[in-house]
Coordinates of C-alpha atoms in Angstrom, one line a residue:
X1 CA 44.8 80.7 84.6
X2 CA 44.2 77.3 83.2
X3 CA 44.8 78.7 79.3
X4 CA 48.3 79.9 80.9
X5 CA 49.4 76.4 82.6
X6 CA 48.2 74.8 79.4
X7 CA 50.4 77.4 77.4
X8 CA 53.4 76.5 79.4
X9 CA 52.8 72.7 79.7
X10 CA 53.3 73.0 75.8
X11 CA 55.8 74.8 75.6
X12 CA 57.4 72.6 77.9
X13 CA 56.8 69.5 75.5
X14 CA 57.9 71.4 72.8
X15 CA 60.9 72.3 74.2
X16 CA 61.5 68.7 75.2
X17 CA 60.8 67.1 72.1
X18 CA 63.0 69.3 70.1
X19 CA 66.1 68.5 72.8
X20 CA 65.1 65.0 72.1
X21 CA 65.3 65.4 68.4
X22 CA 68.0 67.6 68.3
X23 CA 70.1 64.9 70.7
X24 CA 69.3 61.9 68.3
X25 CA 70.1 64.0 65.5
X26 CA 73.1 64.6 66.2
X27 CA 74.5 61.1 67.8
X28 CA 73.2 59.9 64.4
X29 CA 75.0 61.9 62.9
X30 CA 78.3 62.0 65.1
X31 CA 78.2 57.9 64.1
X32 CA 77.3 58.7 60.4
X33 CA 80.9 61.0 60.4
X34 CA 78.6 64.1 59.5
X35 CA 80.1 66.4 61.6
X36 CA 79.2 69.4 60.6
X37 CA 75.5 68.3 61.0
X38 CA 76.4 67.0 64.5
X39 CA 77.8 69.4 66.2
X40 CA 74.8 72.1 66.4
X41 CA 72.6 69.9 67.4
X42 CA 74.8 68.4 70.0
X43 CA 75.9 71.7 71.3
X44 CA 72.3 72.8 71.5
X45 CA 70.8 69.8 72.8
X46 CA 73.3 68.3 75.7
X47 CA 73.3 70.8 77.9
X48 CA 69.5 71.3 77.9
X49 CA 69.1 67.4 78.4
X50 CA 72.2 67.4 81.4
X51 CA 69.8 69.7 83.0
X52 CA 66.5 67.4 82.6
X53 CA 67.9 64.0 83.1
X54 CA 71.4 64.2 84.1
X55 CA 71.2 60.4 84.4
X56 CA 70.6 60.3 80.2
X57 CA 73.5 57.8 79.1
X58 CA 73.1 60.2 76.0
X59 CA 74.8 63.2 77.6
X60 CA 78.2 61.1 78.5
X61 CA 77.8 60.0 75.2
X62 CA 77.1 63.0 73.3
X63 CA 80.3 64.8 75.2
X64 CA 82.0 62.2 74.4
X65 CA 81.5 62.8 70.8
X66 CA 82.0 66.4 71.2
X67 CA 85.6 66.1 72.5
X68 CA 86.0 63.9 69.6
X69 CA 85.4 66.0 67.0
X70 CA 87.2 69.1 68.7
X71 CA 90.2 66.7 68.7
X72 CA 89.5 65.9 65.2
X73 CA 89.4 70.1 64.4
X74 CA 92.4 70.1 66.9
X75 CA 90.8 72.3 69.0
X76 CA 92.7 70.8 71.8
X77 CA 91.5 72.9 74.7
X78 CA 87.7 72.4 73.9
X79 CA 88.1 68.7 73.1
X80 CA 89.6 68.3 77.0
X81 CA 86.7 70.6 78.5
X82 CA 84.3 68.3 76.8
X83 CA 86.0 64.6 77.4
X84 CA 86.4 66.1 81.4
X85 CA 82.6 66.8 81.2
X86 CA 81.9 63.4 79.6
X87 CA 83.8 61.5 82.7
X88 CA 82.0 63.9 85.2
X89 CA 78.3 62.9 83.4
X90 CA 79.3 59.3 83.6
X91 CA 80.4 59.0 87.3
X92 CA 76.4 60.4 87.9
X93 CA 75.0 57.0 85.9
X94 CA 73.6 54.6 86.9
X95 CA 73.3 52.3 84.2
X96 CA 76.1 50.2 82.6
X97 CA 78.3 53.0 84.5
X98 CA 81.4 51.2 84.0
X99 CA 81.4 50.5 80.9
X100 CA 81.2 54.1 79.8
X101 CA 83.3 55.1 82.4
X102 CA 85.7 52.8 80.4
X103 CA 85.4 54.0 77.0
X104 CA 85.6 58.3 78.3
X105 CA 88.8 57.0 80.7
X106 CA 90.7 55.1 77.6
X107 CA 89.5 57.7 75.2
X108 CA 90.7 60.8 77.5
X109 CA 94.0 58.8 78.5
X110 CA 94.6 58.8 74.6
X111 CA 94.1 62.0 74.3
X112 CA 96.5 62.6 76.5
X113 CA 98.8 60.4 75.1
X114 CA 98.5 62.7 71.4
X115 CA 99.2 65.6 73.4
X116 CA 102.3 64.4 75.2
X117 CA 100.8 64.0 78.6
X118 CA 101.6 60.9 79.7
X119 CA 101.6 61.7 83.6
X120 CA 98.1 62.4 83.0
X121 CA 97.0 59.5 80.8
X122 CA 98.4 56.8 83.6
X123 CA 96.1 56.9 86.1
X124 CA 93.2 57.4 83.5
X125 CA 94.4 54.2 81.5
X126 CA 95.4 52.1 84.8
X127 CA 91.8 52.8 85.7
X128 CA 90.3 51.9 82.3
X129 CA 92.3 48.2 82.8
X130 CA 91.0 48.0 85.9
X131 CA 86.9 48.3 84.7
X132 CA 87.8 46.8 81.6
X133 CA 88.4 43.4 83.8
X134 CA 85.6 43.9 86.5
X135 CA 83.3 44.1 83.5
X136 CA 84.6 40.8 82.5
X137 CA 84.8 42.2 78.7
X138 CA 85.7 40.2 75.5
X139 CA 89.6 39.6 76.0
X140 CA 90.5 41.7 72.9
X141 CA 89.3 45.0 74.6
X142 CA 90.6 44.3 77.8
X143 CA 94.3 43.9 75.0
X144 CA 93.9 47.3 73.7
X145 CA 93.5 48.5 77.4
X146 CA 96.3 46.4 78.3
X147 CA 98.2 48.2 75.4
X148 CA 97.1 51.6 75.7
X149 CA 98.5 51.6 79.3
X150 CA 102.1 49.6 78.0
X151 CA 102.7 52.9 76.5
X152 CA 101.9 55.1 78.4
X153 CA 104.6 53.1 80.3
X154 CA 107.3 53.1 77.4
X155 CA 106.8 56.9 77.4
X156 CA 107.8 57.1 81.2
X157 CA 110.5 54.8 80.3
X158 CA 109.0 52.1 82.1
X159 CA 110.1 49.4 79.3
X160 CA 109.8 46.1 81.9
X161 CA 106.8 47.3 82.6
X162 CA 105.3 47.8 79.1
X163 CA 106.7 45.0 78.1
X164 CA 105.0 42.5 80.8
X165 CA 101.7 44.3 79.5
X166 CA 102.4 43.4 76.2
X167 CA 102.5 39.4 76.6
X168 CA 99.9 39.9 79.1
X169 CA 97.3 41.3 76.0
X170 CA 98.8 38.8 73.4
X171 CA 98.0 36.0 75.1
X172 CA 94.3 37.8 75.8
X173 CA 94.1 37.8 72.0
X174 CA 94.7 34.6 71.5
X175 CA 91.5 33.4 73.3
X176 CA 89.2 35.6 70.4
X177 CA 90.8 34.6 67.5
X178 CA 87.1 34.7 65.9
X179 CA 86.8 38.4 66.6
X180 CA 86.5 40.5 63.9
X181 CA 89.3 42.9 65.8
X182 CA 92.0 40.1 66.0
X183 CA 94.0 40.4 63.5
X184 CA 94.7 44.6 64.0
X185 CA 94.6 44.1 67.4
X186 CA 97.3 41.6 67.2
X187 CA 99.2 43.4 64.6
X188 CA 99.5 46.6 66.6
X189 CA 100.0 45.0 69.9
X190 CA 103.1 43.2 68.0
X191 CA 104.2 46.6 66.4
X192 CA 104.4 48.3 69.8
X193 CA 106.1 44.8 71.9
X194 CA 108.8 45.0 68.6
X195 CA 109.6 48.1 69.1
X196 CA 110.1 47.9 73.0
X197 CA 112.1 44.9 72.4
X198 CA 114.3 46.6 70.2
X199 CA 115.1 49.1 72.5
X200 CA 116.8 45.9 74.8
X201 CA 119.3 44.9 71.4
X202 CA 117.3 41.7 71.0
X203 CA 117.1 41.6 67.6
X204 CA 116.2 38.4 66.6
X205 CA 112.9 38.4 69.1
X206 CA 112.0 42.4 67.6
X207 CA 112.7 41.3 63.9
X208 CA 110.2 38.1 65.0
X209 CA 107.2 40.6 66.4
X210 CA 107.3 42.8 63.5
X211 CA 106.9 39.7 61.1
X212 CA 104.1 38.5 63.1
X213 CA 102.9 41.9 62.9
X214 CA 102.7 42.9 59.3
X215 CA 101.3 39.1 58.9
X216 CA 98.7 40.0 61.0
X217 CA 97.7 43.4 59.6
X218 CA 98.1 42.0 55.7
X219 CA 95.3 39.6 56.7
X220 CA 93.2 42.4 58.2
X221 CA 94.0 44.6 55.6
X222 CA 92.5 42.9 52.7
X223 CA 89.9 44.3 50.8
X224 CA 90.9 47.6 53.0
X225 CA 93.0 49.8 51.1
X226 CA 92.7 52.4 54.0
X227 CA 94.0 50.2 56.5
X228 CA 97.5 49.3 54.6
X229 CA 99.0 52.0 56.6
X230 CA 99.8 50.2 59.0
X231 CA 101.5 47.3 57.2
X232 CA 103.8 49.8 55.6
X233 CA 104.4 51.7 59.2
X234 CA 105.5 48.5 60.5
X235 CA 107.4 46.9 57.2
X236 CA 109.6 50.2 57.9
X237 CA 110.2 49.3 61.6
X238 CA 111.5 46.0 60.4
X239 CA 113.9 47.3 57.8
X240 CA 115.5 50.3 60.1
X241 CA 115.8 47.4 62.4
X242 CA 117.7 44.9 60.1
X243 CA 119.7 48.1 58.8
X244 CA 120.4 49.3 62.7
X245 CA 121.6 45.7 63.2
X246 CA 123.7 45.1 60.4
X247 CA 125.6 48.8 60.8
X248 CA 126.4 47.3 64.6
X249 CA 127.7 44.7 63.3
X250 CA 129.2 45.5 59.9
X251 CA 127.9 43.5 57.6

């Protein structure tokens, strides 16, 4: 009898310990980019661990980074069952609970932004603002919550709205210009107050946002090729706009 409960005690640990090695594996991995390597182990291992210590910050975490990279494969319906699995794991913590009920609500709002479903991503976002300032954050995440959620309401066509959350998040940005996220925060936060603006025929204020905004991403774009993306998304904005403008006006 005791040879039997010692048999199972070890198999218990063993079991354990490979859960706990095949869960570090593969958030490692999930931050490394190695996919492919992460997603066994995280399949394998979240479940197993939900079951042991639903209170593991790892299990939000590692559905969190399962709906990611099912977005990324754009297997939409799996990314959603794992990102609604995420926010159900986190509303069981009990530590720092709202600051990854934060990051799952903004990340599944913006999911739903990508897939058109912008009745669904409001409530998710307005809710993300909401712990984003109860956690008393740095001001340039509580910005891109601000901004996620402006448009969500340019979507709805909501454009006072998203506008008043625009100038609400740029003058949050302005309080962490040392961040190493200012200047693409400011840029895209500029980008999306432009075009909103634009949509109101002031011209001079929108041609004014956009050239604060490609300022602002040429800065944070240097020395990163990958980034320049963005300058050139917004340079476009700026020239349909002067283009739109001068057609109006015939000159």
């Amino acid at each position: 009898m005791k040879v039997l409960v010692q048999i199972i005690l070890l198999l218990t640990l063993v079991c354990c310990k490979s859960t706990e090695e095949d869960m570090n594996y593969g958030l490692s991995h999930y931050k490394m980019g190695l996919y492919n390597h992460a997603i066994p182990s995280l399949l394998s291992a979240t479940p197993e661990l939900e079951k042991t210590d639903p209170y593991d910050s790892r299990v939000t975490q590692a559905y969190l980074a399962l709906g990611t990279m099912a977005q990324a494969d754009k297997i939409y319906d799996k990314s959603e069952q794992f990102y609604l699995k995420a926010l159900s794991s986190a509303e069981t913590l009990k530590a720092n609970k709202a600051l990854h009920l934060r990051n799952i609500k903004n990340t599944l709002g913006n999911f739903y932004i990508s897939r058109k479903s912008f009745e669904k991503a409001l409530p998710l976002l307005k809710s993300a603002v909401a712990l984003s300032q109860d956690m008393n954050s740095d001001s340039i995440f509580k910005a891109i919550d601000l901004d996620n959620l402006a448009l969500v309401y340019t979507e709805l066509g909501k454009l006072k709205e998203s506008i008043e959350l625009s100038v609400q998040a740029l003058d949050l940005i302005e309080n962490s210009k040392e961040h190493k996220l200012y200047d693409r925060t400011k840029g895209i936060v500029l980008y999306n107050h432009g075009k909103n603006i634009e949509k109101f025929d002031l011209f001079e204020k929108a041609l004014d946002s956009y050239e604060q905004s490609i300022k602002s991403l040429k800065i944070h774009a240097t020395n990163k090729s990958h980034e320049n993306w963005r300058v050139e998304l917004v340079e476009k904005a700026k020239s349909d706009l002067i283009a739109n403008h001068n057609a109006k006006n015939k000159i």
